[in-house]
XYZ file of C-alpha atoms in Angstrom:
524
model
C -0.385 -0.443 0.201
C 3.073 2.298 0.829
C 4.649 1.395 -2.303
C 1.708 2.622 -4.360
C 1.272 5.635 -2.562
C 4.863 6.686 -3.402
C 4.774 5.647 -7.011
C 1.609 7.823 -7.289
C 3.254 10.934 -5.548
C 6.334 10.303 -7.798
C 4.188 10.284 -11.433
C 2.346 13.463 -9.810
C 5.640 14.854 -8.922
C 7.250 14.008 -12.288
C 4.586 15.688 -14.398
C 4.663 18.894 -12.435
C 8.389 19.116 -12.435
C 7.811 18.240 -16.336
C 5.675 21.612 -16.601
C 8.901 23.306 -14.093
C 11.231 22.441 -16.629
C 9.304 23.265 -19.913
C 8.625 27.107 -17.882
C 12.289 27.109 -17.002
C 14.045 26.202 -20.132
C 11.556 28.418 -22.462
C 10.857 31.364 -20.360
C 14.449 32.213 -21.768
C 12.301 33.535 -24.783
C 10.452 35.848 -23.111
C 13.011 36.853 -21.074
C 15.021 37.812 -24.556
C 12.164 40.061 -25.697
C 12.082 42.584 -21.961
C 16.041 41.848 -21.362
C 17.558 41.807 -24.880
C 21.040 42.431 -24.977
C 21.029 45.046 -27.501
C 18.135 46.607 -26.626
C 19.755 49.453 -24.560
C 22.094 49.720 -27.857
C 18.882 51.254 -29.896
C 18.087 53.410 -26.613
C 21.592 54.787 -26.450
C 22.749 53.563 -23.187
C 26.443 52.016 -23.404
C 25.993 50.840 -19.851
C 22.266 49.007 -20.032
C 21.817 47.481 -15.597
C 21.070 44.273 -15.363
C 16.911 43.594 -15.235
C 15.810 41.098 -12.681
C 14.820 39.160 -15.828
C 18.722 38.830 -16.308
C 18.886 37.831 -12.516
C 16.786 35.254 -12.969
C 17.921 33.513 -15.772
C 21.404 33.665 -14.080
C 19.517 31.592 -11.312
C 17.831 28.975 -13.880
C 20.836 26.325 -13.448
C 20.865 26.149 -10.080
C 17.365 25.664 -10.179
C 16.996 22.816 -13.129
C 19.750 20.538 -11.266
C 17.832 20.560 -8.260
C 14.664 20.277 -9.893
C 16.611 16.961 -12.198
C 17.688 15.074 -9.066
C 14.328 15.012 -7.740
C 13.010 14.329 -10.499
C 15.755 11.260 -11.028
C 15.309 10.225 -7.509
C 11.618 10.200 -8.015
C 11.446 8.553 -11.595
C 13.864 5.688 -10.211
C 10.351 5.245 -7.493
C 8.256 4.711 -10.341
C 10.286 3.045 -12.840
C 10.199 0.078 -9.450
C 6.404 0.099 -9.976
C 6.241 -0.364 -13.447
C 5.746 3.634 -13.983
C 7.005 5.153 -17.095
C 10.404 6.570 -16.491
C 10.943 8.624 -19.396
C 7.662 10.611 -19.198
C 9.530 13.369 -18.043
C 11.960 13.714 -21.156
C 9.044 12.712 -23.767
C 6.556 15.561 -22.418
C 9.499 18.177 -22.497
C 10.250 16.918 -26.024
C 7.275 17.412 -26.392
C 6.640 21.091 -25.292
C 10.187 22.019 -27.509
C 8.441 20.487 -30.492
C 5.310 22.632 -29.809
C 7.524 25.982 -29.317
C 9.435 25.264 -32.317
C 6.246 25.948 -34.461
C 7.357 29.224 -34.996
C 4.943 32.410 -35.714
C 1.961 29.792 -34.948
C 1.855 31.085 -31.549
C 2.867 34.496 -32.393
C 1.728 36.299 -35.569
C -1.217 36.191 -37.746
C -0.859 34.383 -40.348
C -3.050 36.217 -42.494
C -1.806 39.931 -41.660
C 1.035 40.491 -44.240
C 2.458 43.703 -41.579
C 2.872 40.418 -38.586
C 3.841 37.363 -40.531
C 7.513 38.120 -40.558
C 8.794 39.895 -37.698
C 12.372 41.548 -36.671
C 14.997 39.472 -34.017
C 15.573 43.019 -32.946
C 13.660 45.915 -32.446
C 16.474 47.599 -35.426
C 15.469 48.897 -38.583
C 18.793 48.998 -39.584
C 19.092 46.153 -42.649
C 22.885 45.301 -41.088
C 21.447 44.162 -37.339
C 18.745 42.081 -39.626
C 20.662 40.688 -41.763
C 22.626 39.463 -38.615
C 19.670 38.357 -36.161
C 17.071 37.648 -38.768
C 13.738 36.993 -38.677
C 11.956 36.456 -34.972
C 11.543 32.165 -35.435
C 11.718 31.162 -31.686
C 13.867 28.037 -31.549
C 13.571 27.062 -27.966
C 16.581 25.577 -26.779
C 18.515 29.007 -26.440
C 21.074 28.330 -29.357
C 22.789 31.568 -30.130
C 22.920 30.197 -34.217
C 19.754 28.279 -35.419
C 20.888 24.882 -35.552
C 20.255 22.382 -38.623
C 17.522 19.961 -38.231
C 18.724 17.019 -40.583
C 15.323 15.341 -40.295
C 13.094 13.815 -43.124
C 9.807 13.243 -41.496
C 8.463 15.003 -37.837
C 6.609 13.167 -34.954
C 3.048 14.306 -34.660
C 1.882 14.841 -30.959
C -1.585 13.267 -31.925
C -3.318 12.324 -35.194
C -5.821 15.252 -34.759
C -2.406 16.991 -34.330
C -1.482 15.627 -37.767
C -4.530 16.092 -39.494
C -4.244 19.590 -38.467
C -0.992 20.065 -39.637
C -2.517 18.568 -43.154
C -5.199 20.552 -43.126
C -3.129 23.805 -42.834
C -4.590 24.520 -39.844
C -1.338 23.915 -37.775
C 2.196 25.691 -38.938
C 3.783 22.359 -37.555
C 6.215 20.268 -39.814
C 5.668 17.468 -41.533
C 8.195 16.743 -43.837
C 10.815 18.705 -45.265
C 10.139 18.531 -48.376
C 7.260 20.762 -47.637
C 8.928 22.218 -44.777
C 11.477 22.331 -41.696
C 12.877 24.421 -38.768
C 16.235 25.455 -40.632
C 14.859 25.998 -43.926
C 11.941 27.835 -42.504
C 13.925 30.506 -40.457
C 16.244 31.350 -43.004
C 12.547 31.850 -45.675
C 11.672 34.428 -42.842
C 14.893 36.128 -42.780
C 14.850 36.607 -46.654
C 11.259 37.741 -46.496
C 12.252 40.398 -43.525
C 15.010 41.908 -45.610
C 13.619 42.528 -48.845
C 9.790 43.478 -47.224
C 7.948 40.533 -48.159
C 4.835 38.892 -46.638
C 7.018 35.050 -46.819
C 9.301 33.647 -48.961
C 10.269 29.863 -50.382
C 13.420 28.287 -50.251
C 14.304 26.146 -53.534
C 17.384 23.680 -54.044
C 18.751 25.794 -56.599
C 18.409 29.781 -58.506
C 16.767 27.703 -61.279
C 14.431 25.903 -58.832
C 12.672 29.081 -58.187
C 12.804 30.613 -61.402
C 11.197 26.825 -62.312
C 8.633 27.299 -59.397
C 7.299 30.734 -60.644
C 7.098 29.636 -64.532
C 4.983 26.292 -63.031
C 2.727 27.892 -60.678
C 1.501 31.278 -63.290
C 1.800 29.678 -66.984
C 0.087 27.345 -68.418
C -1.605 26.044 -71.934
C -2.393 29.344 -73.545
C -1.358 31.579 -71.980
C 1.045 34.289 -72.588
C 4.111 35.560 -70.907
C 6.097 39.641 -71.470
C 9.465 38.279 -70.849
C 13.197 40.901 -71.048
C 15.151 39.605 -73.680
C 18.175 39.832 -71.644
C 17.867 37.555 -68.759
C 19.915 34.392 -67.154
C 20.150 32.151 -70.030
C 18.954 28.967 -68.775
C 15.852 31.699 -67.527
C 15.276 32.024 -71.020
C 16.502 28.767 -72.820
C 14.253 26.753 -70.922
C 11.106 29.315 -71.979
C 12.254 28.807 -75.513
C 12.644 24.878 -75.028
C 10.671 23.667 -72.834
C 7.641 25.759 -72.001
C 6.735 26.520 -75.511
C 5.976 22.878 -75.932
C 3.732 23.389 -73.188
C 1.915 25.749 -75.392
C 2.840 29.258 -73.247
C 3.271 31.779 -75.808
C 6.459 34.137 -74.712
C 7.307 37.808 -76.361
C 10.951 38.982 -75.814
C 11.067 42.435 -75.244
C 13.703 44.594 -74.452
C 12.036 45.728 -71.134
C 14.925 49.139 -70.645
C 12.685 50.036 -73.063
C 8.639 50.443 -70.869
C 6.986 51.038 -73.867
C 8.530 48.004 -75.676
C 6.737 46.023 -72.160
C 3.068 48.086 -72.819
C 2.855 47.181 -76.476
C 3.659 43.284 -75.715
C 0.524 42.836 -73.334
C -2.100 41.246 -74.770
C -5.234 39.487 -72.677
C -3.425 36.405 -71.937
C -0.687 37.962 -70.143
C -0.548 35.814 -67.136
C 3.219 37.091 -66.369
C 5.875 39.989 -66.754
C 9.188 38.865 -65.975
C 12.183 41.035 -65.632
C 16.201 40.947 -64.898
C 17.471 44.158 -63.874
C 20.359 44.817 -64.283
C 19.918 42.062 -66.938
C 22.869 39.664 -67.072
C 24.984 40.035 -68.245
C 24.674 43.591 -70.869
C 23.514 45.959 -66.817
C 20.908 47.101 -68.556
C 18.055 48.143 -66.278
C 14.390 48.262 -66.184
C 12.078 50.757 -64.718
C 10.359 48.574 -62.292
C 7.896 50.964 -60.663
C 6.920 51.844 -63.944
C 6.432 48.572 -65.641
C 4.821 47.339 -62.425
C 2.346 49.872 -62.523
C 0.624 49.491 -66.000
C 0.895 46.079 -64.956
C -0.903 46.290 -61.796
C -3.910 48.323 -64.231
C -4.234 44.856 -66.374
C -3.824 42.475 -63.417
C -0.729 40.868 -64.533
C 2.116 39.688 -62.031
C 5.527 41.399 -62.183
C 8.417 39.009 -61.157
C 11.719 40.081 -60.878
C 14.844 38.726 -60.764
C 17.129 40.541 -58.023
C 20.419 38.168 -57.909
C 22.516 41.130 -59.447
C 21.759 43.136 -56.380
C 20.209 41.410 -53.791
C 17.827 42.846 -50.989
C 20.616 45.226 -49.946
C 20.913 46.829 -53.026
C 17.292 46.606 -54.221
C 13.786 45.752 -52.900
C 11.286 45.259 -56.470
C 8.172 44.716 -53.924
C 8.602 48.096 -52.479
C 8.676 49.336 -56.089
C 5.212 47.423 -56.569
C 6.633 43.415 -57.789
C 4.385 40.925 -56.671
C 7.139 38.259 -56.641
C 11.386 38.570 -56.302
C 13.693 35.438 -57.258
C 17.165 35.443 -56.310
C 19.817 32.500 -56.673
C 20.995 32.184 -53.500
C 24.134 30.946 -54.888
C 25.196 34.487 -55.383
C 26.040 37.523 -53.154
C 23.338 36.450 -50.413
C 25.510 33.356 -49.918
C 28.524 35.069 -50.972
C 31.224 31.761 -50.789
C 31.118 29.744 -53.799
C 30.021 27.035 -51.723
C 26.610 25.928 -51.834
C 23.743 26.615 -54.645
C 20.490 27.517 -53.672
C 17.066 29.865 -54.818
C 14.413 32.078 -52.767
C 11.089 32.977 -54.482
C 9.596 35.908 -52.698
C 6.002 37.186 -52.715
C 4.125 40.670 -51.233
C 1.113 38.938 -50.960
C 0.010 35.966 -48.741
C -2.210 34.795 -52.379
C 0.856 34.385 -54.363
C 2.731 32.710 -51.443
C 0.467 30.144 -50.999
C -0.156 29.587 -54.720
C 3.989 29.312 -55.186
C 4.719 27.052 -52.198
C 1.432 24.075 -52.977
C 3.861 24.049 -56.643
C 7.369 23.753 -55.055
C 6.222 20.904 -52.528
C 4.655 19.056 -55.701
C 7.648 20.141 -58.245
C 9.942 18.911 -55.261
C 12.061 21.682 -55.516
C 12.902 21.784 -51.888
C 16.210 23.263 -50.375
C 18.173 20.863 -47.946
C 18.571 22.116 -44.357
C 22.248 21.946 -44.472
C 22.512 24.093 -47.898
C 19.902 26.187 -45.568
C 22.096 27.037 -43.048
C 25.345 27.511 -44.804
C 23.297 30.101 -46.197
C 22.552 31.538 -43.583
C 25.602 31.999 -42.288
C 26.668 33.946 -45.481
C 23.904 36.140 -45.242
C 24.788 37.457 -41.848
C 27.749 39.403 -43.641
C 25.743 40.385 -47.013
C 26.056 43.810 -46.114
C 29.578 43.730 -45.532
C 30.521 41.875 -48.164
C 28.576 43.908 -51.032
C 29.668 47.289 -49.427
C 33.832 46.230 -49.952
C 33.060 44.671 -53.381
C 31.349 47.817 -55.230
C 33.583 49.984 -53.857
C 36.393 47.583 -55.856
C 33.750 47.583 -58.567
C 33.968 51.931 -59.364
C 37.286 51.681 -59.215
C 37.816 48.578 -61.666
C 35.113 50.218 -63.883
C 36.654 53.486 -64.301
C 40.366 52.075 -65.031
C 38.528 49.988 -67.356
C 36.419 52.849 -69.434
C 40.248 54.849 -69.422
C 41.757 51.683 -71.125
C 42.587 51.868 -75.180
C 41.635 48.279 -75.823
C 38.263 48.385 -74.525
C 35.580 49.396 -76.382
C 32.267 49.857 -74.350
C 31.736 49.333 -70.657
C 28.626 49.134 -68.675
C 28.410 49.400 -64.930
C 25.714 51.282 -63.234
C 28.102 53.844 -61.094
C 29.502 55.288 -64.345
C 27.703 58.328 -65.437
C 28.401 56.858 -69.165
C 25.545 54.095 -68.520
C 22.471 54.776 -70.332
C 20.268 54.675 -67.477
C 22.341 56.059 -64.800
C 19.739 58.315 -63.551
C 17.176 55.423 -63.073
C 19.694 53.586 -61.360
C 20.518 56.105 -58.550
C 16.226 56.551 -58.114
C 16.256 52.458 -58.084
C 18.794 51.439 -56.505
C 21.114 51.305 -52.901
C 24.477 51.250 -54.601
C 25.761 50.122 -57.796
C 26.579 46.673 -57.359
C 29.520 44.274 -58.284
C 28.683 43.206 -61.325
C 29.856 44.941 -64.854
C 30.491 44.189 -68.633
C 32.386 45.557 -70.765
C 33.816 44.790 -74.675
C 37.317 43.951 -75.565
C 38.971 44.576 -78.953
C 39.403 41.828 -81.104
C 35.886 39.634 -80.358
C 36.283 35.978 -79.632
C 40.127 35.591 -80.519
C 40.190 38.852 -78.015
C 38.194 37.727 -75.504
C 39.868 34.550 -75.414
C 43.430 36.097 -75.249
C 42.263 37.940 -72.173
C 40.570 35.076 -70.364
C 43.967 33.169 -70.966
C 45.900 35.867 -69.788
C 44.380 36.468 -66.030
C 46.632 35.238 -63.259
C 44.304 36.997 -60.254
C 41.068 37.252 -61.659
C 39.396 33.494 -61.849
C 37.655 32.178 -64.596
C 34.853 31.139 -63.588
C 30.958 31.225 -64.029
C 28.844 32.588 -60.825
C 28.851 36.194 -59.428
C 28.502 37.599 -56.082
C 31.015 35.901 -54.059
C 34.183 36.989 -52.409
C 36.265 36.280 -55.126
C 36.624 37.945 -58.486
C 35.219 36.035 -61.494
C 35.581 36.553 -65.070
C 33.808 34.781 -68.047
C 32.681 35.146 -71.922
C 28.965 34.274 -71.669
C 28.851 34.287 -75.162
C 30.546 31.014 -74.691
C 29.983 30.121 -71.069
C 26.359 31.376 -69.607
C 24.392 31.854 -72.264
C 26.093 29.136 -75.132
C 22.721 27.580 -75.087
C 21.106 30.110 -76.787
C 21.104 30.176 -80.671
C 23.808 33.268 -82.242
C 20.753 34.886 -83.587
C 19.166 34.454 -80.397
C 22.152 35.859 -78.011
C 22.528 39.075 -80.699
C 18.828 39.858 -80.501
C 19.290 39.595 -76.433
C 22.628 41.999 -76.601
C 25.112 39.208 -76.400
C 28.202 40.145 -78.254
C 30.772 38.181 -78.904
C 33.165 40.947 -77.514
C 31.317 41.199 -74.185
C 33.403 39.626 -70.829
C 31.538 39.662 -68.271
C 33.075 40.722 -64.746
C 31.962 40.166 -60.880
C 34.036 41.899 -58.507
C 34.869 40.629 -55.517
C 36.161 41.928 -51.960
C 40.201 41.789 -52.884
C 42.876 44.831 -53.208
C 41.501 46.692 -55.488
C 44.614 47.493 -56.985
C 45.592 43.692 -57.323
C 42.574 43.318 -59.524
C 43.586 46.423 -61.767
C 46.788 45.054 -62.214
C 46.040 41.788 -63.489
C 43.202 43.092 -66.227
C 45.729 45.796 -67.168
C 48.461 42.716 -68.203
C 46.276 40.610 -69.408
C 44.670 44.116 -71.725
C 48.132 43.923 -72.546
C 48.185 40.834 -74.268
C 45.096 41.868 -75.786
C 47.371 44.706 -77.613
C 49.741 42.222 -78.429
C 47.576 40.331 -80.175
C 46.053 43.064 -82.398
C 49.394 44.691 -83.259
C 50.237 41.149 -84.403
C 46.821 40.791 -86.426
C 47.757 44.283 -88.280
C 50.953 43.529 -89.026
C 50.429 40.337 -90.083
C 48.749 41.921 -93.833
C 51.524 43.859 -94.199
C 54.220 40.904 -93.732
C 51.603 39.267 -96.404
C-alpha cells in the first residue's frame, strides 16, 4: 500500500517537474524579449543595468539541477512500480516541439504586416541580416541549428490532421517544411520586405516554381530579352512545348513592355540589372502598367540582392533570387528563393514547390544563413572595388565599351540612382578583337578567376557567349545584345589594385594580339 502511494506521488511530482522544466527552459525566450542584450543600444545607453529577468536567468541552472535530481529520484521509484521512467523527458520533448512551431502562437498568418517579424527592434539592414526574423528556437542556441530530419513526429492523430489540413503550421516532412529552412525563408522575406519566402534547391528551381505556377497552355508571358541564359532557354525549349507563348522584348523600354501585353498575358518577367548586359528596367513604371491589367510582375533580383534593391517595395509581386550568389557569397552552395508580396501568391507558389519537389536541404539553408550575416559588409567592399575597376576599364584603349550603373556613361545612370541603393558588383565590357580578343584576355588573367557564377568574395571573369549563354542560338544571343566581345566581371573583395593590375597585364596581351594581327597583312 505504501509503495503504491509513493509511486503515485512520484508520478504526480514528475508531471509537476515537467511543467517546471518546460517553464524554466522556455521562459528565456520571453525574458529575451524584455532584456535582449542589444535593446539598450537602440535606446542610446552604453551600459544597461541587469534586469530582474536576467538575474532570474542566471539562477536558472541551479534550479534546474535541483529539479533534475529530484526528478531522477522519484522517476527511479516510479520505474520500480512499472511507471514510465522517461515520461518526464518525453513530455519535455513534446513541449519543445510545440514551441518550435514558430509563428503559430505569435503572429497572425493572415496579416502581411505581422507575418514576418524581426528578431531585434531595429530597422537596420545590417542588424536584421545578423539577427534575422523572429523564430522561437526553444533551446537557446545562438545560431539556429540544422534540423537534419526527413520527417517530424506528430503529437496525436488530431495534430497530424491539423498539420495536413492547414490549421497548424507544424512540421510534417522536409520537402514541405523544415525549421532550419523556415528560419532562412523568414529572414530573406524580412530583408526583401515581403510577406513570406520559399526556399528552393537552386536558383533555377526558384525560376521554375514561378513559371510552373503561373503559366500554362494558352497563356502568354512577357519576358525581358536579356535574362540569365537558362531562364530564357527553358522557356524556348520546354515551356513552348506546353503551349505557352512568350514575347521577348527590351524591357529597359517600358513602352515595349506595354506594346507586348495581351489579354492572355499571365506574367511579366524582368531581370534588372540584366545578366550580362547590365541594362536596367524601370521597375516602378512596369509594375504600374501591369497592375492596371491585373498581371503579376516577377523580378530576378540576383545581381543586386535585397541590400541594394527591393523590387517588392516598387510594386513587384514576386522576387526570385539565386542564393548561390551574393546572399551566400562564398561559392560553396547552390540555392534559390522566391519572395512574395501577398499571401495569395505565397500559397500558390508554396503548393507548386511542394509538388515540384525542388526543396532546399537543411544544411544548404544553414550555409546560406551563415553567409547572409555578412552580406552588407561584403557588398560594400566589393562595389567600392567595382567602381575603381570600372573607371580603369573606361579609360583603357583595349576596351571598346563598358556598362556599370555607377558610371555616368551608363545609359540609365539616373534611373539606377532612383531605384538602387548602390551600383553593385557586376560590370560588363567589350574587348577589342572580338572572340579572339576575349579568348586572349581570359587566358591571360592570373589573379581574376576564370569561372561562371557571381557575387562571391573572389573576382570572377567569364565570356557569356561561350559559357553562361552558350545554349542560346547565335541569333538569340544577338537579339539579347550579348555580343561575342562581351566579357562579364564579378568584382570581389580583394585589394582593388590587385584586380586592376591583373586586368592591365591581360589587356596588354590583347594589345599584342591586335598588333600582331595588324602586322600580318603587311608582312604578306
